[in-house]
Short mmCIF file of C-alpha atoms and ligand atoms in Angstrom, two decimals:
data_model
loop_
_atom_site.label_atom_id
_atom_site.label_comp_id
_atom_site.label_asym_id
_atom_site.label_seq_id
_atom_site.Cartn_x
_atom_site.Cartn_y
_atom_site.Cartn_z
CA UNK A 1 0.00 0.00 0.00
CA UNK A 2 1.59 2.93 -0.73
CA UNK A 3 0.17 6.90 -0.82
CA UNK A 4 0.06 8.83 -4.20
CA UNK A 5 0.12 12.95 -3.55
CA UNK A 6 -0.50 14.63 -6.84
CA UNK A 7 -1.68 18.75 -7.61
CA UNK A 8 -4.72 17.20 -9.68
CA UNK A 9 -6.52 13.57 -9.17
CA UNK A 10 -8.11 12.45 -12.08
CA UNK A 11 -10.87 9.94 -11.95
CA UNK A 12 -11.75 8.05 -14.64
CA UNK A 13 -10.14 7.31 -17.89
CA UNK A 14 -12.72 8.23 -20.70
CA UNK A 15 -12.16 11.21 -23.13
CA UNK A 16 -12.90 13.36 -20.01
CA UNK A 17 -9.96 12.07 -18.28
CA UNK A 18 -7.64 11.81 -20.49
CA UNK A 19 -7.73 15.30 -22.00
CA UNK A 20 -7.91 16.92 -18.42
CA UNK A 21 -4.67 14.84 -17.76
CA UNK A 22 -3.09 16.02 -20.80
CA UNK A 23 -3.97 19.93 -20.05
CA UNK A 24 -2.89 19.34 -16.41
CA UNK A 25 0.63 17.44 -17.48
CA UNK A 26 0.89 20.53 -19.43
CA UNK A 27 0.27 22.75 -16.88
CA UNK A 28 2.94 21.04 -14.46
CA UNK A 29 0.54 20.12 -12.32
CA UNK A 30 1.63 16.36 -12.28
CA UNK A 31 -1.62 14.92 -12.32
CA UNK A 32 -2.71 11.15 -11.85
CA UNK A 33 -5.41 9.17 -12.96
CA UNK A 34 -6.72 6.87 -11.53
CA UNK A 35 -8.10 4.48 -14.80
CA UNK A 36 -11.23 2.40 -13.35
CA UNK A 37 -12.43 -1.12 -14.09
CA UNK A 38 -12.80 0.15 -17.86
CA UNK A 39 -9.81 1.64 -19.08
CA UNK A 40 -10.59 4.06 -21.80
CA UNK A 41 -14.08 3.85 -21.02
CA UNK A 42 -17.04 3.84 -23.76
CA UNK A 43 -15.47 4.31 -26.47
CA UNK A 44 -13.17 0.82 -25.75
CA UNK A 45 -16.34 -1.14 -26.35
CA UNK A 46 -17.42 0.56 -29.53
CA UNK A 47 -16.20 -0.18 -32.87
CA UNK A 48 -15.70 2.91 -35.32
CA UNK A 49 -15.44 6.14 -34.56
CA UNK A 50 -16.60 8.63 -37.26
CA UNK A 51 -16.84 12.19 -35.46
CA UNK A 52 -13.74 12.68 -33.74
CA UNK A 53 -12.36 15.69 -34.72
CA UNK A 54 -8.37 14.92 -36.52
CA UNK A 55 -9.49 11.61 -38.78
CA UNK A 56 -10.52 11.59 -41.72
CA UNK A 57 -11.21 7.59 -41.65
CA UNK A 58 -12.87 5.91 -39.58
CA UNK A 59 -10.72 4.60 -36.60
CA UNK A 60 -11.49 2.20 -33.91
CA UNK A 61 -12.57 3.23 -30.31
CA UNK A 62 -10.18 1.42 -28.33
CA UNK A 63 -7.42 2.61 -30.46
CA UNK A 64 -8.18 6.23 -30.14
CA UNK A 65 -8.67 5.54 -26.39
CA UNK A 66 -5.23 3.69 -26.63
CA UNK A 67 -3.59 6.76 -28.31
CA UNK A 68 -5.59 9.35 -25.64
CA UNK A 69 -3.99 7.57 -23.10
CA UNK A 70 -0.48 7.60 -24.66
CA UNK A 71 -0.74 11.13 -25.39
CA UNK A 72 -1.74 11.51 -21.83
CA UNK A 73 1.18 9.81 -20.32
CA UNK A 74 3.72 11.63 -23.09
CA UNK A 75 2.94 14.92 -21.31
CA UNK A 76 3.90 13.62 -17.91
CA UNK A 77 0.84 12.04 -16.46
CA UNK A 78 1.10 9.08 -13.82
CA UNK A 79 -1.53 6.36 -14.88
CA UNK A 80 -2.84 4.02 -12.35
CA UNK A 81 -4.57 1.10 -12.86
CA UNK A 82 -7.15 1.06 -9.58
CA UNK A 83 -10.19 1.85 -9.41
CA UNK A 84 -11.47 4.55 -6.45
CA UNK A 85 -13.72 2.78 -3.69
CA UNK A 86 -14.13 5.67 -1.45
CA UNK A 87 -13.55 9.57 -1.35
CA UNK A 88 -12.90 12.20 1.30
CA UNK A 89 -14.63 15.08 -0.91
CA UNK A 90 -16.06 16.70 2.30
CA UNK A 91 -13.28 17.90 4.49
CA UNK A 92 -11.97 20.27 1.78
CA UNK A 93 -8.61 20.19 0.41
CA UNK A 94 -6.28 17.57 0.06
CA UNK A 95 -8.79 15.39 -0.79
CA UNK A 96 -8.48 11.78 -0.41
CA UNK A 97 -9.26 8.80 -2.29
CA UNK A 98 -8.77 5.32 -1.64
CA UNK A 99 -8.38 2.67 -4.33
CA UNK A 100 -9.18 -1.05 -4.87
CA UNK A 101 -5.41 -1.76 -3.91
CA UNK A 102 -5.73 -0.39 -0.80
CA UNK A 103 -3.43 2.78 -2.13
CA UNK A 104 -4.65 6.02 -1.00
CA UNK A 105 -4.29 8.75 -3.27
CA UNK A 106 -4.29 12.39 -1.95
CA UNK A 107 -4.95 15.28 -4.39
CA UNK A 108 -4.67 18.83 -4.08
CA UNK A 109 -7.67 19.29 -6.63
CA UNK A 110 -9.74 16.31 -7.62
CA UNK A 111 -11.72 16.13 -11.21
CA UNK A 112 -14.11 13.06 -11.39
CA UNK A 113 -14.72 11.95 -15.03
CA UNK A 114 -16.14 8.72 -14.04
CA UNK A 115 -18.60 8.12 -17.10
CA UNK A 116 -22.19 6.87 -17.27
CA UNK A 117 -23.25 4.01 -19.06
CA UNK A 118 -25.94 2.86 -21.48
CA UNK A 119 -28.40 0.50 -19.78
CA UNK A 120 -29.45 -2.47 -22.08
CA UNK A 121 -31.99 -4.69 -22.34
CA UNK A 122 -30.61 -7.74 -21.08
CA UNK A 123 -31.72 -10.01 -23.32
CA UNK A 124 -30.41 -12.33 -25.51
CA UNK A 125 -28.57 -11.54 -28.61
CA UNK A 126 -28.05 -7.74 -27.75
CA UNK A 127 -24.50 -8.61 -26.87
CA UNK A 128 -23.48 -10.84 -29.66
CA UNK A 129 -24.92 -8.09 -32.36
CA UNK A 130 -23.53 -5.05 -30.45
CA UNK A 131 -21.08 -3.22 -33.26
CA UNK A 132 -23.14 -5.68 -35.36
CA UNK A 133 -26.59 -3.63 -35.97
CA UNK A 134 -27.04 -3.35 -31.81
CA UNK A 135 -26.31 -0.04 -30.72
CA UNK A 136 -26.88 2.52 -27.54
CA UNK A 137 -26.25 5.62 -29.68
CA UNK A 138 -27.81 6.41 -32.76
CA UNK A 139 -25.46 10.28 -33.41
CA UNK A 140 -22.25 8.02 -32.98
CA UNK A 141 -23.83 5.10 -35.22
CA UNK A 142 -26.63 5.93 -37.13
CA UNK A 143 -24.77 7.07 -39.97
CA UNK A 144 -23.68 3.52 -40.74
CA UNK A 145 -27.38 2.75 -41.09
CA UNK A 146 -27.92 5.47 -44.69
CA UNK A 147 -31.15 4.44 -46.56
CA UNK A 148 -31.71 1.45 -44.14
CA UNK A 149 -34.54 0.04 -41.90
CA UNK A 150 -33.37 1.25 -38.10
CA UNK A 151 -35.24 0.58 -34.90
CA UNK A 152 -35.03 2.73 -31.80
CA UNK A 153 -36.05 1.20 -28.60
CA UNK A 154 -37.36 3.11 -25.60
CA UNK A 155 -40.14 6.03 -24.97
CA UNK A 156 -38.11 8.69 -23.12
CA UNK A 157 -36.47 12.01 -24.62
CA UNK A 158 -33.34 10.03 -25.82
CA UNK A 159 -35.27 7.08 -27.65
CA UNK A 160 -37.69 10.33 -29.40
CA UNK A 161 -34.94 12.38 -30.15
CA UNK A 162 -32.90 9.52 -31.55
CA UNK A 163 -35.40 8.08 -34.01
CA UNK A 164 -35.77 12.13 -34.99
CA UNK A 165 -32.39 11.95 -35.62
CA UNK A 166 -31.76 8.67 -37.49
CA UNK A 167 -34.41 10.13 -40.31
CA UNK A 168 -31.78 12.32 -41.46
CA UNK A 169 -30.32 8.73 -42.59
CA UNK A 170 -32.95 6.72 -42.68
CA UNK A 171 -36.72 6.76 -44.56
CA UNK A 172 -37.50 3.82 -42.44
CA UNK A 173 -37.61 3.93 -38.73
CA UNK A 174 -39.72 2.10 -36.46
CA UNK A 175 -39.44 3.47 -32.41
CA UNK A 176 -41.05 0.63 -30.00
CA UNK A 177 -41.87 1.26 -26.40
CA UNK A 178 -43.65 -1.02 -23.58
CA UNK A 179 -46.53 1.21 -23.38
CA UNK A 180 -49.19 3.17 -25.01
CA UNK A 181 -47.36 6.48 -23.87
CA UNK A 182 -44.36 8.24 -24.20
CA UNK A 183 -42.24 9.77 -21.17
CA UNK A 184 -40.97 12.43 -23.92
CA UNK A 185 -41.48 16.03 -23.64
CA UNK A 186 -44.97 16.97 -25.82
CA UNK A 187 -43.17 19.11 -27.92
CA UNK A 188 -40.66 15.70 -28.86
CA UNK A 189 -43.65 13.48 -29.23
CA UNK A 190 -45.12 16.14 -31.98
CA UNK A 191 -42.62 16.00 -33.98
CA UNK A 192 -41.93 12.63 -34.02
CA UNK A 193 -45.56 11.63 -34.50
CA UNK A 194 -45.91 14.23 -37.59
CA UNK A 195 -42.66 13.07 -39.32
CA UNK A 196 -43.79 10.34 -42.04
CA UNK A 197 -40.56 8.42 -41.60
CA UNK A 198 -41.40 6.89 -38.21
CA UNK A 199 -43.95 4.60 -36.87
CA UNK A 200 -44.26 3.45 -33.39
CA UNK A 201 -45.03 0.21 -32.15
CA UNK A 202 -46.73 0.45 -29.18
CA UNK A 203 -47.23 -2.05 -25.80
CA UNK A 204 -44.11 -4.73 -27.33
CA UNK A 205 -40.94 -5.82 -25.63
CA UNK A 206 -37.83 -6.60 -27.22
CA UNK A 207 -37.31 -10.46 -26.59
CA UNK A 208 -34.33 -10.76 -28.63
CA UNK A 209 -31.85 -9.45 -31.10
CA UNK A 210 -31.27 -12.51 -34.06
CA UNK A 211 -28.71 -12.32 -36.86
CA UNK A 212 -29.55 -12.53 -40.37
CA UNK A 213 -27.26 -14.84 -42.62
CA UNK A 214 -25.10 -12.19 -42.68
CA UNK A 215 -24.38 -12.67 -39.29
CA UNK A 216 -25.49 -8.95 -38.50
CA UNK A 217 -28.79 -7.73 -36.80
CA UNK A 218 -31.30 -9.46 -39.27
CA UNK A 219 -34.75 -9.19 -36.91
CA UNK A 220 -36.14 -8.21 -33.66
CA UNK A 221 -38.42 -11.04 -31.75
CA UNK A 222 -41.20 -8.95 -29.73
CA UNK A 223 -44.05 -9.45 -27.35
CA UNK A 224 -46.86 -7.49 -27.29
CA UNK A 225 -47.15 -6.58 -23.52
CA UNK A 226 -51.05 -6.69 -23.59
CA UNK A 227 -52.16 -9.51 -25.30
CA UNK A 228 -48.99 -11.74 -25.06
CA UNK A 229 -48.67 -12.32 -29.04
CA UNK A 230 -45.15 -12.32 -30.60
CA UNK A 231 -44.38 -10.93 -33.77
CA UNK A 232 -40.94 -9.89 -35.61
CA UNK A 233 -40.11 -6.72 -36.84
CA UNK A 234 -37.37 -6.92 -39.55
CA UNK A 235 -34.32 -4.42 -39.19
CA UNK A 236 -30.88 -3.65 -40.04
CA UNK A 237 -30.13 -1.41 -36.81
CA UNK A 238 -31.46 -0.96 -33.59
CA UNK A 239 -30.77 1.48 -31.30
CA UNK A 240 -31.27 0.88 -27.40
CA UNK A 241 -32.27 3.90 -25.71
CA UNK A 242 -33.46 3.04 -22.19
CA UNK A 243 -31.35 5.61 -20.48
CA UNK A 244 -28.36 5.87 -19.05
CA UNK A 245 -26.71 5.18 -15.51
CA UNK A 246 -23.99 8.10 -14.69
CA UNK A 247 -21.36 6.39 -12.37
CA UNK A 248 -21.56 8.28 -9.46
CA UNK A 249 -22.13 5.54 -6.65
CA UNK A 250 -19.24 6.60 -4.91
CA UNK A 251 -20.38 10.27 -4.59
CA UNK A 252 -23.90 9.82 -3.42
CA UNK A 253 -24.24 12.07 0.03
CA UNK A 254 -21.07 13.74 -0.56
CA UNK A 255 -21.84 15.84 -4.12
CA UNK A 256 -25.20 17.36 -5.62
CA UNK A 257 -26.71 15.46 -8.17
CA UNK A 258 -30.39 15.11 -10.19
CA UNK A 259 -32.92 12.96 -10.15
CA UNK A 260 -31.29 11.15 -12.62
CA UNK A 261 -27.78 10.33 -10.65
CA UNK A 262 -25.38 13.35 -12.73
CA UNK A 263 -23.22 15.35 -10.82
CA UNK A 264 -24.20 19.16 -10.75
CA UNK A 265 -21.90 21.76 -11.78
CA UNK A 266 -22.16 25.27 -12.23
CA UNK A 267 -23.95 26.04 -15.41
CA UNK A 268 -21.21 26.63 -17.97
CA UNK A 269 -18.73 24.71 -16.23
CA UNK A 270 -17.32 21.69 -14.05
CA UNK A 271 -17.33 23.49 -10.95
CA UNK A 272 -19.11 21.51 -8.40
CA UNK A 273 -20.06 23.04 -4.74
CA UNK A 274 -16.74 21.80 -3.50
CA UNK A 275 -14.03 24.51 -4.54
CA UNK A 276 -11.52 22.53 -6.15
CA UNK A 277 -13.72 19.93 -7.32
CA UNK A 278 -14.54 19.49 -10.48
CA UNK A 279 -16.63 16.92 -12.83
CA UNK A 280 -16.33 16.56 -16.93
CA UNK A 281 -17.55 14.65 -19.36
CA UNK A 282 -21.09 11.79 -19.09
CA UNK A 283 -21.19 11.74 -15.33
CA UNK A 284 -22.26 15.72 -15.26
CA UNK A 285 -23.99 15.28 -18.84
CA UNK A 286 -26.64 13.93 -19.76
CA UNK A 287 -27.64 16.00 -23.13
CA UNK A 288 -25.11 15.62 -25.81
CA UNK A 289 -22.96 12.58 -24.17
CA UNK A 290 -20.52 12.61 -27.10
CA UNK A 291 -16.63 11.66 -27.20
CA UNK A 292 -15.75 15.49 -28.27
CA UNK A 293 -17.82 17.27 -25.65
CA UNK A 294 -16.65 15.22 -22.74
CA UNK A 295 -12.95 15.89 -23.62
CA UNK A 296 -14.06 19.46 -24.35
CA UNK A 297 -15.31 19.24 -20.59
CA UNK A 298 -11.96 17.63 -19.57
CA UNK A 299 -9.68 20.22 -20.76
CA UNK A 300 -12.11 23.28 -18.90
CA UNK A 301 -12.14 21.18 -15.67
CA UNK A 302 -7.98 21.38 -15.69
CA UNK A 303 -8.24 24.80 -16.53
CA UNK A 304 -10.23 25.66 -14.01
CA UNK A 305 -8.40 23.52 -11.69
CA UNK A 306 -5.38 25.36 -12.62
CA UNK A 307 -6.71 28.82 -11.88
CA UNK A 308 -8.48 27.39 -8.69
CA UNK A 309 -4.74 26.15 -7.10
CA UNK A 310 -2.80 29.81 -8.61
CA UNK A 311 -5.78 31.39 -6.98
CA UNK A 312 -4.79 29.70 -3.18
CA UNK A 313 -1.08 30.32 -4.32
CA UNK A 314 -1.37 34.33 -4.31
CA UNK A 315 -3.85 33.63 -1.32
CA UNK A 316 -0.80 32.24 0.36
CA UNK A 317 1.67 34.53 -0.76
CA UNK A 318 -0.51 37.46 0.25
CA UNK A 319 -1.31 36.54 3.76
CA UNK A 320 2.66 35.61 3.87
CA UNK A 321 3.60 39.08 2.80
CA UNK A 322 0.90 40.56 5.28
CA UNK A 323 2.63 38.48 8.07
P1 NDP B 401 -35.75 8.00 -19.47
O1 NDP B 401 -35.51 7.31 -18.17
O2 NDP B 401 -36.44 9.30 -19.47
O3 NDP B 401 -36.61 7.04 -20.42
C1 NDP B 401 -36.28 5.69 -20.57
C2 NDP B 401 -37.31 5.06 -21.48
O4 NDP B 401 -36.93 3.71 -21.68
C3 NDP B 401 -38.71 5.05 -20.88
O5 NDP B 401 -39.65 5.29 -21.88
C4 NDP B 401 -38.84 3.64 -20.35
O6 NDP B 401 -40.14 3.12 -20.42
C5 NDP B 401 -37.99 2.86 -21.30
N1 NDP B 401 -37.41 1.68 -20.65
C6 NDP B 401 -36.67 1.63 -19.50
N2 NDP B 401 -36.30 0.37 -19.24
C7 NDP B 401 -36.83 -0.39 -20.24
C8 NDP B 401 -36.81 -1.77 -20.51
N3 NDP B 401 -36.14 -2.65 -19.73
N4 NDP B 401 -37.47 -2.22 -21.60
C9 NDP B 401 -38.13 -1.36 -22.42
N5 NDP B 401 -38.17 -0.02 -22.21
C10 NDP B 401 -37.53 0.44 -21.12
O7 NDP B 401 -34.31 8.04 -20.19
P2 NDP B 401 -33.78 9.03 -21.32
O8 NDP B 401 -32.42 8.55 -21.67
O9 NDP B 401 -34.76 9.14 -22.40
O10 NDP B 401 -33.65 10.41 -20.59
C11 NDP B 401 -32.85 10.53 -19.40
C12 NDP B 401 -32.94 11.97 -18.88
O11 NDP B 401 -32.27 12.83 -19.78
C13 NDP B 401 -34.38 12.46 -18.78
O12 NDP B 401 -34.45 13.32 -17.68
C14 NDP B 401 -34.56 13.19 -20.07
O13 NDP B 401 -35.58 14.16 -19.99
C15 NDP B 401 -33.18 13.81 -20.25
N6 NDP B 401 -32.94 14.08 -21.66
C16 NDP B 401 -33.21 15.33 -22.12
C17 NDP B 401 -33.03 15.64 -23.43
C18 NDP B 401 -33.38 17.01 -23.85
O14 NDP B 401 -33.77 17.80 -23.02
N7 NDP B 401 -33.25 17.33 -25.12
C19 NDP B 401 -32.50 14.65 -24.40
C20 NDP B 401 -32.30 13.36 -23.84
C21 NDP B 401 -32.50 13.10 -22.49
P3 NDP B 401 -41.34 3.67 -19.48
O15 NDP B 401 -41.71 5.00 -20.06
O16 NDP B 401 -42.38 2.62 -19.64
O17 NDP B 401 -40.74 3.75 -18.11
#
């Protein structure tokens, strides 16, 4: 067991993470992050990546996570693999985290970029076909689905919003939900009911996801959850949008959060109540949820960290001159 002091803790090792480690490194503030029991995060268990900013092919997630995190350590950052099980958020600065190995790592400025992740189904074949017609995000995905037949499970604002969406690709596009009403905003259920490229299936389940000979998504099995009956709805994608957990667990008591589990910040930025804490990327956001934005949100949180620990600096300096 040994005990890690660093000017910035990281926590977390998505997009978030890695570019706040990379503006911190830069900014000498010797940061560590701590990676969690998914290196890389998301992205590491999608296939291509289209709308990255910097490629103009298609690359794979877990190599641009691969090459995030290289970039990351390049600059100077100290990458641990442990994963925080408890945090000492509310005693102010240094704050204090203890890992999985039993390492306790004390930071003078923490920024939590621990993710959130799609909830699935559960049932069978959504595995199997995920990268393979099965996907939780129709803006990183749907584009692979032009002038197909695309399926969007769920009746919330994501599941509405993403069948809008996927009719910028798609003529075809079929949103099913396990009752006969939407949880969408009114003003989401409009349009989605007026645009002639969707129809909804109401009252079915999902049962499961089966290939076609292809070996991709080929049909979905479903139940109709008032009379029982099971039908199949042919489809080349479908997109699972039953929300999404943020991974905030270990902050529960200790930081603000919604109803729906994400960290609060101050609007605008990743300022949470506790000065020198800081949150970026999925776990604050649960509106765009993209790659860019959460490493957009990485780089502001180490900013703002950095101005939050020159800040204390003249603090110090002044009172010391004052002495
Ligand atoms: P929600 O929790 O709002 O909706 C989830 C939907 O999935 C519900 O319709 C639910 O059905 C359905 N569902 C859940 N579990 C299952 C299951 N096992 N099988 C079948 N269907 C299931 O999640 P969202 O991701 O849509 O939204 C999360 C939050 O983010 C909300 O607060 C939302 O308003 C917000 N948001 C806002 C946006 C905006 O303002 N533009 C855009 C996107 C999200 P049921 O209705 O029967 O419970």
């Amino acid at each position: 067991m040994a005990t890690h002091h660093t000017k910035m803790l990281i926590i977390g090792s998505g997009p978030a993470g890695y570019s706040a480690a990379i503006y911190a490194a830069r900014a000498m503030l010797e940061p560590i992050v701590v990676q969690g029991l998914q290196p890389g995060g998301q992205l590491t268990i999608t296939t291509d990546v289209e709308n990255y900013p910097g490629y103009r092919d298609v690359v794979q997630g877990p190599w641009l996570m691969e090459e995030m995190q290289a970039q990351a350590e390049h600059v100077g950052t100290r990458m641990m693999w442990d994963t925080i099980v408890s945090v000492d958020l509310e005693n102010g600065a240094p704050f204090k985290a203890i890992g999985d190995s039993g390492d306790e790592y004390i930071g003078e400025t923490v920024v939590i970029c621990t993710g959130a992740q799609a909830k699935w189904l559960g049932v069978p074949g959504e595995q199997e076909l995920g990268g393979k017609g099965v996907s939780a995000c129709a803006t990183c995905d749907g584009f692979f689905f032009r002038g197909k037949k695309v399926a969007v499970i769920g009746g919330g604002n994501t599941a509405v919003e993403e069948a809008l969406y996927l009719t910028n690709h798609s003529d075809d596009v079929t949103l099913i939900h396990r009752r006969d009403e939407l949880r969408s905003e009114k003003i989401l259920e409009e349009r989605l009911m007026k645009n002639p490229k969707i129809s909804v299936l109401w009252n079915k389940t999902v049962e499961s996801f089966e290939a076609g000979e292809d070996g991709a998504l080929g049909h979905l099995n479903l139940k109709d959850t008032q009379t029982g009956e099971a039908s199949t709805l042919a489809t080349d994608g479908a997109f699972v949008a039953i929300g999404h957990a943020p991974a905030t667990e270990l902050f529960k008591g200790k930081l603000p959060m919604d109803g729906g589990g994400y960290l609060d910040t101050e609007p605008g930025t990743p300022k949470t109540v506790i000065p020198g804490v800081f949150a970026a990327g999925d776990v604050t956001d649960h509106t765009y949820r993209q790659a860019v934005t959460a490493a957009g949100m990485g780089c502001m949180a180490a900013l703002d960290g950095e101005r939050y620990l020159a800040a204390l600096e003249d603090a110090q300096e002044a009172a010391e001159a004052a002495e």
